[in-house]
Each structure stands twice: as structure tokens, then as C-alpha cells.
Amino acid sequence: MSIFPQLILGIESSCDEMAAAVLRGESEILANVIHEQADVHQPYGGVVPELASRDHVRAVSQVTQRALLEAGVGLDEIEGVAVTAGPGLVGSLLVGLNFGKALAYRAGIPFVGVHHLAGHIASASLGEGTPSPPYIGLVVSGGHTALYRFDSNGSIELLGQTRDDAVGEAFDKVANLLGLPFPGGPSLAKAAESGRADAVSFPRPMLKRPGLDFSYSGLKTAVAIEVEGRGALSATEVADIAASFEMAAVESLIVKSCRALQEQGLDQLVVVGGVSANACLRREMARVAREKGFHAVFPPLSLSTDNAVMIAAAGGRLLREGKQSEWNLNAFSRVPLQRIMEPTDRA
Ligand code: KG4
Ligand code: ZN
């Protein structure tokens, strides 16, 4: 077994996607398999945790086998297994975590639990323009909206976060209000393409307040009031409200990111998490970065939303640093990013 494992199997099952990937070294993607559950949750308009974990149980073995097949490698060639251990839905996490542990144990190779957000951060190094610390990380997903400072000595400082809803959650809920199909975020972004962003003047949450925290529940309520006041909506109205909401949400992310860069005296921003797939956010952030003279790095579009490549990338780094997890590592529904997943030094 190599002391510096290169061929890593990654498994991610923190929410409603079961994903497996094979990565060689830092960034050579050999396989990236994602099994989605949109049809399972569509009737409920949101993710039902119990249904998610049951579907994961059915999918985990097949998805992993498909990844190995796609990569053209046998389990006996894999040198390490990296699995998301939190945060997320515990029932969902446990399926991937226990499966990954069992595989690693049987194969006699190291296994490491990975923080889901560390995975997202690692996704930014899988495209062009790999960031090197110190930088600001903006994490925007269905469960998180936060700004971090990352330093070259490995230290991570939480600078600000949402006080209520996550921005992805706000996209999903507003999509629901507008009668757009699940999953809401991408549907809303699609509807917004043909709308006018200045059609409705929604509040820009927390912008006038100092600090780096976010809030999205007020914006969501403002959309609800607007929708209620109008009765049945025409397609044009849906598009206009979607575009106006999207711009308000994106603007607050941009303003707070700029504030974080300025306060910390940095000029590199890494934007990750499912909402980093949003075209309006990508376009507006790039424009502001050009204007203000900072670098904004996004993951490749295909790796913005949950996937196992990012888990393999983050876990591979830990394993090559000689870190691995205990076999009794548990799943965590909430766990700060600063905390590494209980690895032990191999030495
Ligand atoms: O990181 P992710 O795949 O899963 C979590 O860790 O939560 O992020 C999912 C979130 C969902 O709220 C989804 O609606 C949102 O990312 N999302 C988008 C887009 N694609 C995914 N939001 C806005 N525009 C998009 N294109
Ligand atoms: Zn995620």
C-alpha cells in the first residue's frame, strides 16, 4: 500500500444525491457518477429525509460499482476511500459512510471522513485558476451561506453566516411559491433568464448593517407577499419575480464577499456550493471582480452541486498528509468546518 495514496474512491451521500467518484492525484477525474432522486422528492416539493436514505441504501452499491467500472480500475487498485461524514442528513450520511468504511476495511486501505464543505472548497481546485491561500471562501448551498478565511497554515476562520435560511434554501422556497418544479434552485434560475431583474424592488437583506452575516428569510417573505398580492401569475410575472429575487439574493452575496475581502486585505475569492452553479451569480461576481480588481474562482459548473469528486479531492489530500479516520467514525448532522473529521496520524 502506498504511503501517499493517489487513486482515491470518493463517496458522497449527505442529502439527496448518492455519488461515487474515482480521482487520481489532485485532479485527474477518472469517474464521476451521481444518482439523483428528484423523482422521489418531486411530489413533496422538498427532500424527505427518510425517503432519501432508503433510496441511498438501494443505490450505494450500484453507484460505486459504476464509478469503478467507468474509471476502469478494480477495488484492489484503489489506495484510499474518502467519504462525507457531515454535515447533512444523518440517515443519508450513514449509508455512504458505512459502505465506504466496509469497502476500505475489506480492501485493507485507509479511509477518511470528509467535511462536506471542505469537499466543496476542494472543488474550486478542480478547474482553472486553482486558488492558493490566503483567500476568502464563500460557501453557498442548500444548507449553508457563510464566509470563511482560509490561511496557508491550514487555519480556517468563520467570518459570517446566515442568521436564518441558507441562500439555496431561499431559491428552493421561492421556486415553490412561484409554482416552479423541484429542484427549485435551477428551475428558478431558468425562469429568471427571461425576466427583468428590476421589475420588482425586493429588499437587499443585511446590506445596510455592518458585519458579514446574511439573512434570507425576510427576502423570501417579501416574495411571498408580492405573490399573494397578485393572485394568479402570468408566465411573464413569474419570470420577472424570479429575476428580481435572484438579483436581490446575488447582490447581497457579492456585497458581503467584497466587504470580507476588504476587511481581511485579500484579493482572492473562492465561491463554492450548489448555488455557485447560478449563472447570474457567476456573471455578476466576475463583473464586480474585474471592476474591483480581485480574483473570483468558481468550480467547474459540473462540480458546483454535490458530487463525490470533491470528496475524493479533499480526502485524498488528508490521506497524503498521513491522516485517516477511526473505523468507529460517526456521521454528524452539524459540525463546524474547522473541525477535521477525527483523523489519527498514521505514524
Ligand atoms: O451543494 P448542494 O448541491 O447541496 C447542499 O449541500 O445543500 O446545493 C444545493 C442547493 C439547492 O438549494 C439548489 O436549489 C441550489 O443549490 N442550486 C441553485 C442552482 N443549482 C443548484 N441555486 C441557484 N441557481 C442554480 N443554478
Ligand atoms: Zn453541498
Tab-separated table of C-alpha atoms and ligand atoms in Angstrom:
chain	number	residue	atom	x	y	z
A	1	MET	CA	0.000	0.000	0.000
A	2	SER	CA	1.314	3.435	-0.926
A	3	ILE	CA	2.179	5.895	1.848
A	4	PHE	CA	0.944	8.635	-0.474
A	5	PRO	CA	-2.267	7.214	-1.902
A	6	GLN	CA	-3.068	8.577	-5.344
A	7	LEU	CA	-6.041	6.544	-6.525
A	8	ILE	CA	-8.944	7.587	-4.304
A	9	LEU	CA	-12.553	6.430	-4.237
A	10	GLY	CA	-14.880	9.203	-3.036
A	11	ILE	CA	-18.430	8.684	-1.774
A	12	GLU	CA	-20.956	11.453	-1.051
A	13	SER	CA	-24.460	10.922	0.327
A	14	SER	CA	-25.124	13.884	2.619
A	15	CYS	CA	-28.511	14.803	1.159
A	16	ASP	CA	-30.482	13.549	-1.821
A	17	GLU	CA	-27.664	12.551	-4.153
A	18	MET	CA	-25.743	9.299	-3.961
A	19	ALA	CA	-22.432	9.887	-5.677
A	20	ALA	CA	-19.208	7.963	-6.176
A	21	ALA	CA	-16.047	9.088	-7.959
A	22	VAL	CA	-12.521	7.950	-8.663
A	23	LEU	CA	-9.784	10.565	-8.636
A	24	ARG	CA	-6.094	10.120	-9.427
A	25	GLY	CA	-3.808	12.539	-7.610
A	26	GLU	CA	-5.008	16.089	-7.093
A	27	SER	CA	-7.271	16.483	-10.076
A	28	GLU	CA	-7.409	13.675	-12.640
A	29	ILE	CA	-11.075	12.642	-12.670
A	30	LEU	CA	-11.439	9.020	-13.754
A	31	ALA	CA	-15.112	8.647	-12.862
A	32	ASN	CA	-17.913	10.853	-11.565
A	33	VAL	CA	-21.225	9.066	-11.025
A	34	ILE	CA	-24.237	10.827	-9.499
A	35	HIS	CA	-27.558	9.161	-8.801
A	36	GLU	CA	-30.237	11.813	-8.291
A	37	GLN	CA	-33.561	11.429	-6.501
A	38	ALA	CA	-35.622	14.261	-7.998
A	39	ASP	CA	-38.448	11.852	-8.883
A	40	VAL	CA	-38.550	10.568	-5.279
A	41	HIS	CA	-38.990	14.018	-3.716
A	42	GLN	CA	-40.825	15.866	-6.515
A	43	PRO	CA	-44.322	15.036	-5.151
A	44	TYR	CA	-43.418	16.575	-1.765
A	45	GLY	CA	-41.764	19.752	-3.082
A	46	GLY	CA	-38.682	19.133	-0.922
A	47	VAL	CA	-36.316	16.450	0.295
A	48	VAL	CA	-37.962	13.861	2.600
A	49	PRO	CA	-35.053	12.543	4.743
A	50	GLU	CA	-36.430	9.033	5.296
A	51	LEU	CA	-37.082	8.536	1.581
A	52	ALA	CA	-33.620	9.882	0.774
A	53	SER	CA	-31.813	7.381	2.992
A	54	ARG	CA	-33.920	4.458	1.784
A	55	ASP	CA	-33.104	5.305	-1.821
A	56	HIS	CA	-29.414	5.587	-0.893
A	57	VAL	CA	-29.474	2.057	0.524
A	58	ARG	CA	-30.813	0.809	-2.798
A	59	ALA	CA	-28.300	2.815	-4.875
A	60	VAL	CA	-25.000	2.829	-2.993
A	61	SER	CA	-23.533	-0.446	-4.200
A	62	GLN	CA	-24.508	0.067	-7.842
A	63	VAL	CA	-23.313	3.674	-7.946
A	64	THR	CA	-19.920	2.688	-6.506
A	65	GLN	CA	-19.558	-0.221	-8.917
A	66	ARG	CA	-20.419	2.070	-11.830
A	67	ALA	CA	-17.720	4.514	-10.718
A	68	LEU	CA	-15.075	1.762	-10.586
A	69	LEU	CA	-16.204	0.457	-13.962
A	70	GLU	CA	-16.161	3.921	-15.546
A	71	ALA	CA	-12.680	4.512	-14.115
A	72	GLY	CA	-11.519	1.128	-15.401
A	73	VAL	CA	-9.990	0.175	-12.055
A	74	GLY	CA	-10.638	-2.663	-9.664
A	75	LEU	CA	-11.239	-2.208	-5.960
A	76	ASP	CA	-7.835	-3.843	-5.393
A	77	GLU	CA	-6.196	-0.856	-7.150
A	78	ILE	CA	-7.922	1.814	-5.022
A	79	GLU	CA	-5.491	3.195	-2.432
A	80	GLY	CA	-7.837	5.110	-0.142
A	81	VAL	CA	-11.534	5.768	0.474
A	82	ALA	CA	-12.898	9.242	1.313
A	83	VAL	CA	-16.486	9.606	2.478
A	84	THR	CA	-18.593	12.586	3.564
A	85	ALA	CA	-19.158	12.270	7.315
A	86	GLY	CA	-21.094	15.538	7.851
A	87	PRO	CA	-22.818	17.899	7.921
A	88	GLY	CA	-26.037	16.652	6.347
A	89	LEU	CA	-28.969	14.316	6.901
A	90	VAL	CA	-27.694	11.693	9.328
A	91	GLY	CA	-29.674	8.834	7.796
A	92	SER	CA	-28.309	9.692	4.345
A	93	LEU	CA	-24.744	10.187	5.580
A	94	LEU	CA	-24.693	6.852	7.413
A	95	VAL	CA	-25.393	4.905	4.220
A	96	GLY	CA	-22.354	6.240	2.344
A	97	LEU	CA	-20.168	6.333	5.440
A	98	ASN	CA	-20.771	2.714	6.460
A	99	PHE	CA	-20.495	1.449	2.900
A	100	GLY	CA	-17.216	3.315	2.383
A	101	LYS	CA	-15.808	2.062	5.679
A	102	ALA	CA	-16.729	-1.526	4.871
A	103	LEU	CA	-15.098	-1.303	1.429
A	104	ALA	CA	-11.905	0.188	2.848
A	105	TYR	CA	-11.786	-2.333	5.694
A	106	ARG	CA	-12.215	-5.259	3.338
A	107	ALA	CA	-9.633	-3.903	0.909
A	108	GLY	CA	-7.206	-3.132	3.758
A	109	ILE	CA	-6.777	0.502	2.707
A	110	PRO	CA	-7.093	3.738	4.676
A	111	PHE	CA	-10.375	5.534	4.991
A	112	VAL	CA	-11.044	9.169	5.888
A	113	GLY	CA	-14.214	11.067	6.763
A	114	VAL	CA	-14.516	14.396	4.966
A	115	HIS	CA	-16.410	17.566	5.889
A	116	HIS	CA	-18.935	18.249	3.142
A	117	LEU	CA	-17.939	21.922	2.934
A	118	ALA	CA	-14.226	21.033	2.788
A	119	GLY	CA	-15.252	18.970	-0.237
A	120	HIS	CA	-16.965	21.967	-1.830
A	121	ILE	CA	-13.887	24.119	-1.173
A	122	ALA	CA	-11.692	21.465	-2.811
A	123	SER	CA	-13.953	21.583	-5.909
A	124	ALA	CA	-12.567	25.054	-6.678
A	125	SER	CA	-9.141	23.484	-7.278
A	126	LEU	CA	-10.515	21.140	-9.917
A	127	GLY	CA	-10.971	23.786	-12.580
A	128	GLU	CA	-8.821	26.550	-13.963
A	129	GLY	CA	-7.253	29.065	-11.649
A	130	THR	CA	-6.530	26.915	-8.587
A	131	PRO	CA	-6.612	29.239	-5.564
A	132	SER	CA	-3.794	29.275	-3.051
A	133	PRO	CA	-4.350	30.551	0.492
A	134	PRO	CA	-4.843	33.053	1.955
A	135	TYR	CA	-8.265	33.529	0.423
A	136	ILE	CA	-11.900	34.171	1.303
A	137	GLY	CA	-14.316	31.286	0.753
A	138	LEU	CA	-17.977	31.982	0.080
A	139	VAL	CA	-19.947	28.778	0.660
A	140	VAL	CA	-23.463	28.894	-0.782
A	141	SER	CA	-25.585	25.762	-0.743
A	142	GLY	CA	-28.955	24.396	0.318
A	143	GLY	CA	-27.851	24.249	3.946
A	144	HIS	CA	-25.113	26.880	4.220
A	145	THR	CA	-24.374	30.501	3.462
A	146	ALA	CA	-21.092	31.517	5.022
A	147	LEU	CA	-17.852	33.408	4.539
A	148	TYR	CA	-14.564	31.904	5.731
A	149	ARG	CA	-10.953	32.974	5.733
A	150	PHE	CA	-8.528	30.208	4.714
A	151	ASP	CA	-4.825	30.568	5.557
A	152	SER	CA	-1.789	28.708	4.291
A	153	ASN	CA	-1.132	27.160	7.710
A	154	GLY	CA	-4.471	25.358	7.395
A	155	SER	CA	-6.374	27.633	9.759
A	156	ILE	CA	-9.985	28.381	8.889
A	157	GLU	CA	-11.904	31.283	10.401
A	158	LEU	CA	-15.664	31.693	10.115
A	159	LEU	CA	-16.263	35.371	9.289
A	160	GLY	CA	-20.013	35.431	8.859
A	161	GLN	CA	-23.001	33.236	8.101
A	162	THR	CA	-26.736	33.288	7.587
A	163	ARG	CA	-28.878	34.030	10.601
A	164	ASP	CA	-31.841	32.109	9.198
A	165	ASP	CA	-32.334	30.475	5.781
A	166	ALA	CA	-29.477	29.446	3.522
A	167	VAL	CA	-29.480	31.136	0.124
A	168	GLY	CA	-30.069	27.827	-1.713
A	169	GLU	CA	-32.999	27.142	0.592
A	170	ALA	CA	-34.404	30.596	-0.289
A	171	PHE	CA	-34.094	29.765	-4.012
A	172	ASP	CA	-35.924	26.480	-3.392
A	173	LYS	CA	-38.704	28.061	-1.322
A	174	VAL	CA	-39.255	30.965	-3.720
A	175	ALA	CA	-39.396	28.486	-6.620
A	176	ASN	CA	-42.128	26.688	-4.687
A	177	LEU	CA	-44.045	29.953	-4.184
A	178	LEU	CA	-43.853	30.593	-7.922
A	179	GLY	CA	-45.093	27.089	-8.738
A	180	LEU	CA	-41.807	26.083	-10.368
A	181	PRO	CA	-40.787	22.404	-10.385
A	182	PHE	CA	-38.463	20.703	-7.895
A	183	PRO	CA	-35.480	21.059	-7.598
A	184	GLY	CA	-36.242	24.736	-7.137
A	185	GLY	CA	-32.883	26.488	-7.499
A	186	PRO	CA	-32.161	25.518	-11.109
A	187	SER	CA	-35.854	25.960	-12.086
A	188	LEU	CA	-35.906	29.453	-10.651
A	189	ALA	CA	-32.650	30.378	-12.398
A	190	LYS	CA	-34.127	29.127	-15.672
A	191	ALA	CA	-37.336	31.122	-15.223
A	192	ALA	CA	-35.296	34.218	-14.319
A	193	GLU	CA	-33.455	34.130	-17.664
A	194	SER	CA	-36.415	35.702	-19.460
A	195	GLY	CA	-37.374	38.079	-16.630
A	196	ARG	CA	-36.402	41.657	-15.757
A	197	ALA	CA	-34.269	41.910	-12.633
A	198	ASP	CA	-35.551	45.449	-11.952
A	199	ALA	CA	-39.236	44.559	-12.307
A	200	VAL	CA	-39.836	44.280	-8.547
A	201	SER	CA	-37.799	46.071	-5.930
A	202	PHE	CA	-37.112	43.433	-3.281
A	203	PRO	CA	-35.130	44.227	-0.098
A	204	ARG	CA	-31.357	43.604	-0.131
A	205	PRO	CA	-31.030	41.765	3.183
A	206	MET	CA	-28.446	42.914	5.757
A	207	LEU	CA	-26.661	45.246	3.357
A	208	LYS	CA	-27.008	48.357	5.464
A	209	ARG	CA	-25.884	46.545	8.607
A	210	PRO	CA	-22.211	46.204	9.404
A	211	GLY	CA	-20.660	42.750	9.622
A	212	LEU	CA	-20.604	39.721	7.377
A	213	ASP	CA	-23.768	37.867	8.325
A	214	PHE	CA	-26.545	37.082	5.868
A	215	SER	CA	-30.314	36.738	6.172
A	216	TYR	CA	-32.713	35.354	3.590
A	217	SER	CA	-35.999	34.787	5.383
A	218	GLY	CA	-37.067	38.453	5.010
A	219	LEU	CA	-36.448	38.351	1.265
A	220	LYS	CA	-38.415	35.112	0.991
A	221	THR	CA	-41.315	36.707	2.917
A	222	ALA	CA	-41.199	39.766	0.642
A	223	VAL	CA	-41.596	37.460	-2.376
A	224	ALA	CA	-44.469	35.619	-0.647
A	225	ILE	CA	-46.287	38.929	-0.023
A	226	GLU	CA	-45.706	40.014	-3.637
A	227	VAL	CA	-47.037	36.698	-4.976
A	228	GLU	CA	-50.062	36.740	-2.685
A	229	GLY	CA	-50.911	40.312	-3.677
A	230	ARG	CA	-51.017	39.432	-7.369
A	231	GLY	CA	-53.217	36.332	-7.402
A	232	ALA	CA	-52.735	34.035	-10.411
A	233	LEU	CA	-49.391	34.824	-12.043
A	234	SER	CA	-48.707	35.064	-15.770
A	235	ALA	CA	-45.513	33.486	-17.139
A	236	THR	CA	-44.053	36.991	-17.535
A	237	GLU	CA	-44.798	37.818	-13.912
A	238	VAL	CA	-43.178	34.558	-12.745
A	239	ALA	CA	-40.068	35.356	-14.788
A	240	ASP	CA	-39.922	38.949	-13.512
A	241	ILE	CA	-40.342	37.966	-9.857
A	242	ALA	CA	-37.771	35.173	-10.272
A	243	ALA	CA	-35.240	37.539	-11.867
A	244	SER	CA	-35.829	40.262	-9.257
A	245	PHE	CA	-35.466	37.798	-6.371
A	246	GLU	CA	-32.352	36.274	-7.928
A	247	MET	CA	-30.676	39.664	-8.305
A	248	ALA	CA	-31.503	40.646	-4.698
A	249	ALA	CA	-30.092	37.347	-3.398
A	250	VAL	CA	-26.970	37.564	-5.552
A	251	GLU	CA	-26.316	41.212	-4.715
A	252	SER	CA	-26.163	40.521	-1.007
A	253	LEU	CA	-23.677	37.672	-1.603
A	254	ILE	CA	-21.491	39.951	-3.696
A	255	VAL	CA	-21.555	42.935	-1.343
A	256	LYS	CA	-20.685	40.788	1.709
A	257	SER	CA	-17.910	38.994	-0.195
A	258	CYS	CA	-16.383	42.332	-1.222
A	259	ARG	CA	-16.629	43.520	2.370
A	260	ALA	CA	-14.856	40.361	3.603
A	261	LEU	CA	-12.050	40.767	1.038
A	262	GLN	CA	-11.583	44.391	2.002
A	263	GLU	CA	-11.679	43.814	5.765
A	264	GLN	CA	-9.205	40.931	5.520
A	265	GLY	CA	-6.954	42.688	2.999
A	266	LEU	CA	-7.182	39.792	0.498
A	267	ASP	CA	-7.733	39.663	-3.258
A	268	GLN	CA	-8.811	36.049	-3.864
A	269	LEU	CA	-12.362	34.802	-3.500
A	270	VAL	CA	-13.456	31.183	-3.883
A	271	VAL	CA	-17.181	30.646	-4.453
A	272	VAL	CA	-18.449	27.090	-3.906
A	273	GLY	CA	-21.594	25.077	-3.102
A	274	GLY	CA	-24.668	24.329	-5.203
A	275	VAL	CA	-25.637	27.979	-5.678
A	276	SER	CA	-22.213	28.611	-7.281
A	277	ALA	CA	-23.815	26.974	-10.352
A	278	ASN	CA	-26.046	30.039	-10.660
A	279	ALA	CA	-25.305	31.895	-13.898
A	280	CYS	CA	-26.371	35.298	-12.545
A	281	LEU	CA	-24.030	34.917	-9.536
A	282	ARG	CA	-21.144	33.835	-11.795
A	283	ARG	CA	-21.688	36.700	-14.240
A	284	GLU	CA	-22.223	39.456	-11.658
A	285	MET	CA	-19.364	38.285	-9.431
A	286	ALA	CA	-16.990	38.204	-12.424
A	287	ARG	CA	-18.059	41.728	-13.390
A	288	VAL	CA	-17.532	43.110	-9.874
A	289	ALA	CA	-14.195	41.259	-9.571
A	290	ARG	CA	-12.964	42.949	-12.769
A	291	GLU	CA	-14.150	46.339	-11.513
A	292	LYS	CA	-12.613	45.992	-8.061
A	293	GLY	CA	-9.530	44.032	-9.086
A	294	PHE	CA	-9.891	40.733	-7.216
A	295	HIS	CA	-9.822	37.135	-8.457
A	296	ALA	CA	-13.046	35.163	-8.202
A	297	VAL	CA	-12.613	31.402	-8.600
A	298	PHE	CA	-15.569	29.087	-9.186
A	299	PRO	CA	-15.534	25.281	-9.511
A	300	PRO	CA	-16.246	23.800	-12.943
A	301	LEU	CA	-20.017	24.038	-13.460
A	302	SER	CA	-20.380	20.237	-13.376
A	303	LEU	CA	-18.767	20.108	-9.908
A	304	SER	CA	-20.677	23.015	-8.306
A	305	THR	CA	-23.518	20.908	-6.945
A	306	ASP	CA	-22.995	17.846	-4.746
A	307	ASN	CA	-20.640	15.238	-6.188
A	308	ALA	CA	-18.078	12.731	-4.936
A	309	VAL	CA	-15.105	14.065	-6.924
A	310	MET	CA	-14.785	16.936	-4.457
A	311	ILE	CA	-14.891	14.491	-1.527
A	312	ALA	CA	-12.162	12.371	-3.138
A	313	ALA	CA	-10.102	15.546	-3.709
A	314	ALA	CA	-10.395	16.779	-0.101
A	315	GLY	CA	-9.985	13.275	1.349
A	316	GLY	CA	-7.023	12.449	-0.881
A	317	ARG	CA	-5.198	15.473	0.482
A	318	LEU	CA	-5.844	14.375	4.080
A	319	LEU	CA	-4.675	10.831	3.337
A	320	ARG	CA	-1.482	12.084	1.678
A	321	GLU	CA	-0.841	14.172	4.817
A	322	GLY	CA	-0.928	10.888	6.736
A	323	LYS	CA	-4.358	11.460	8.244
A	324	GLN	CA	-7.099	8.891	8.394
A	325	SER	CA	-10.255	8.259	10.412
A	326	GLU	CA	-11.034	5.672	13.039
A	327	TRP	CA	-13.309	2.799	11.978
A	328	ASN	CA	-15.862	3.978	14.549
A	329	LEU	CA	-16.173	7.464	12.985
A	330	ASN	CA	-19.780	8.618	13.260
A	331	ALA	CA	-21.900	10.779	10.956
A	332	PHE	CA	-22.556	14.376	12.052
A	333	SER	CA	-25.676	16.353	11.165
A	334	ARG	CA	-23.887	19.565	12.183
A	335	VAL	CA	-20.176	20.046	12.602
A	336	PRO	CA	-18.007	23.153	12.194
A	337	LEU	CA	-15.730	23.277	9.166
A	338	GLN	CA	-12.768	23.981	11.417
A	339	ARG	CA	-13.042	20.529	12.874
A	340	ILE	CA	-11.282	17.781	10.930
A	341	MET	CA	-13.185	14.524	10.998
A	342	GLU	CA	-11.401	12.840	13.882
A	343	PRO	CA	-8.448	11.605	11.890
A	344	THR	CA	-5.474	9.996	13.552
A	345	ASP	CA	-1.927	10.394	12.363
A	346	ARG	CA	-0.793	7.182	10.766
A	347	ALA	CA	2.726	7.415	12.077
B	1	KG4	O1	-24.250	21.986	-2.519
B	1	KG4	P1	-25.571	21.497	-2.963
B	1	KG4	O2	-25.651	20.670	-4.208
B	1	KG4	O3	-26.242	20.660	-1.799
B	1	KG4	C1	-26.099	21.086	-0.470
B	1	KG4	O4	-25.011	20.866	0.096
B	1	KG4	O5	-27.076	21.711	0.012
B	1	KG4	O6	-26.514	22.762	-3.087
B	1	KG4	C2	-27.864	22.594	-3.402
B	1	KG4	C3	-28.527	23.949	-3.461
B	1	KG4	C4	-30.022	23.827	-3.600
B	1	KG4	O7	-30.650	24.736	-2.712
B	1	KG4	C5	-30.234	24.199	-5.053
B	1	KG4	O8	-31.507	24.757	-5.292
B	1	KG4	C6	-29.136	25.212	-5.286
B	1	KG4	O9	-28.033	24.668	-4.604
B	1	KG4	N1	-28.826	25.381	-6.710
B	1	KG4	C7	-29.017	26.535	-7.380
B	1	KG4	C8	-28.642	26.293	-8.719
B	1	KG4	N2	-28.247	24.983	-8.813
B	1	KG4	C9	-28.370	24.447	-7.575
B	1	KG4	N3	-29.445	27.737	-6.959
B	1	KG4	C10	-29.498	28.723	-7.862
B	1	KG4	N4	-29.180	28.570	-9.161
B	1	KG4	C11	-28.746	27.384	-9.627
B	1	KG4	N5	-28.402	27.243	-10.917
B	2	ZN	ZN	-23.301	20.590	-0.957
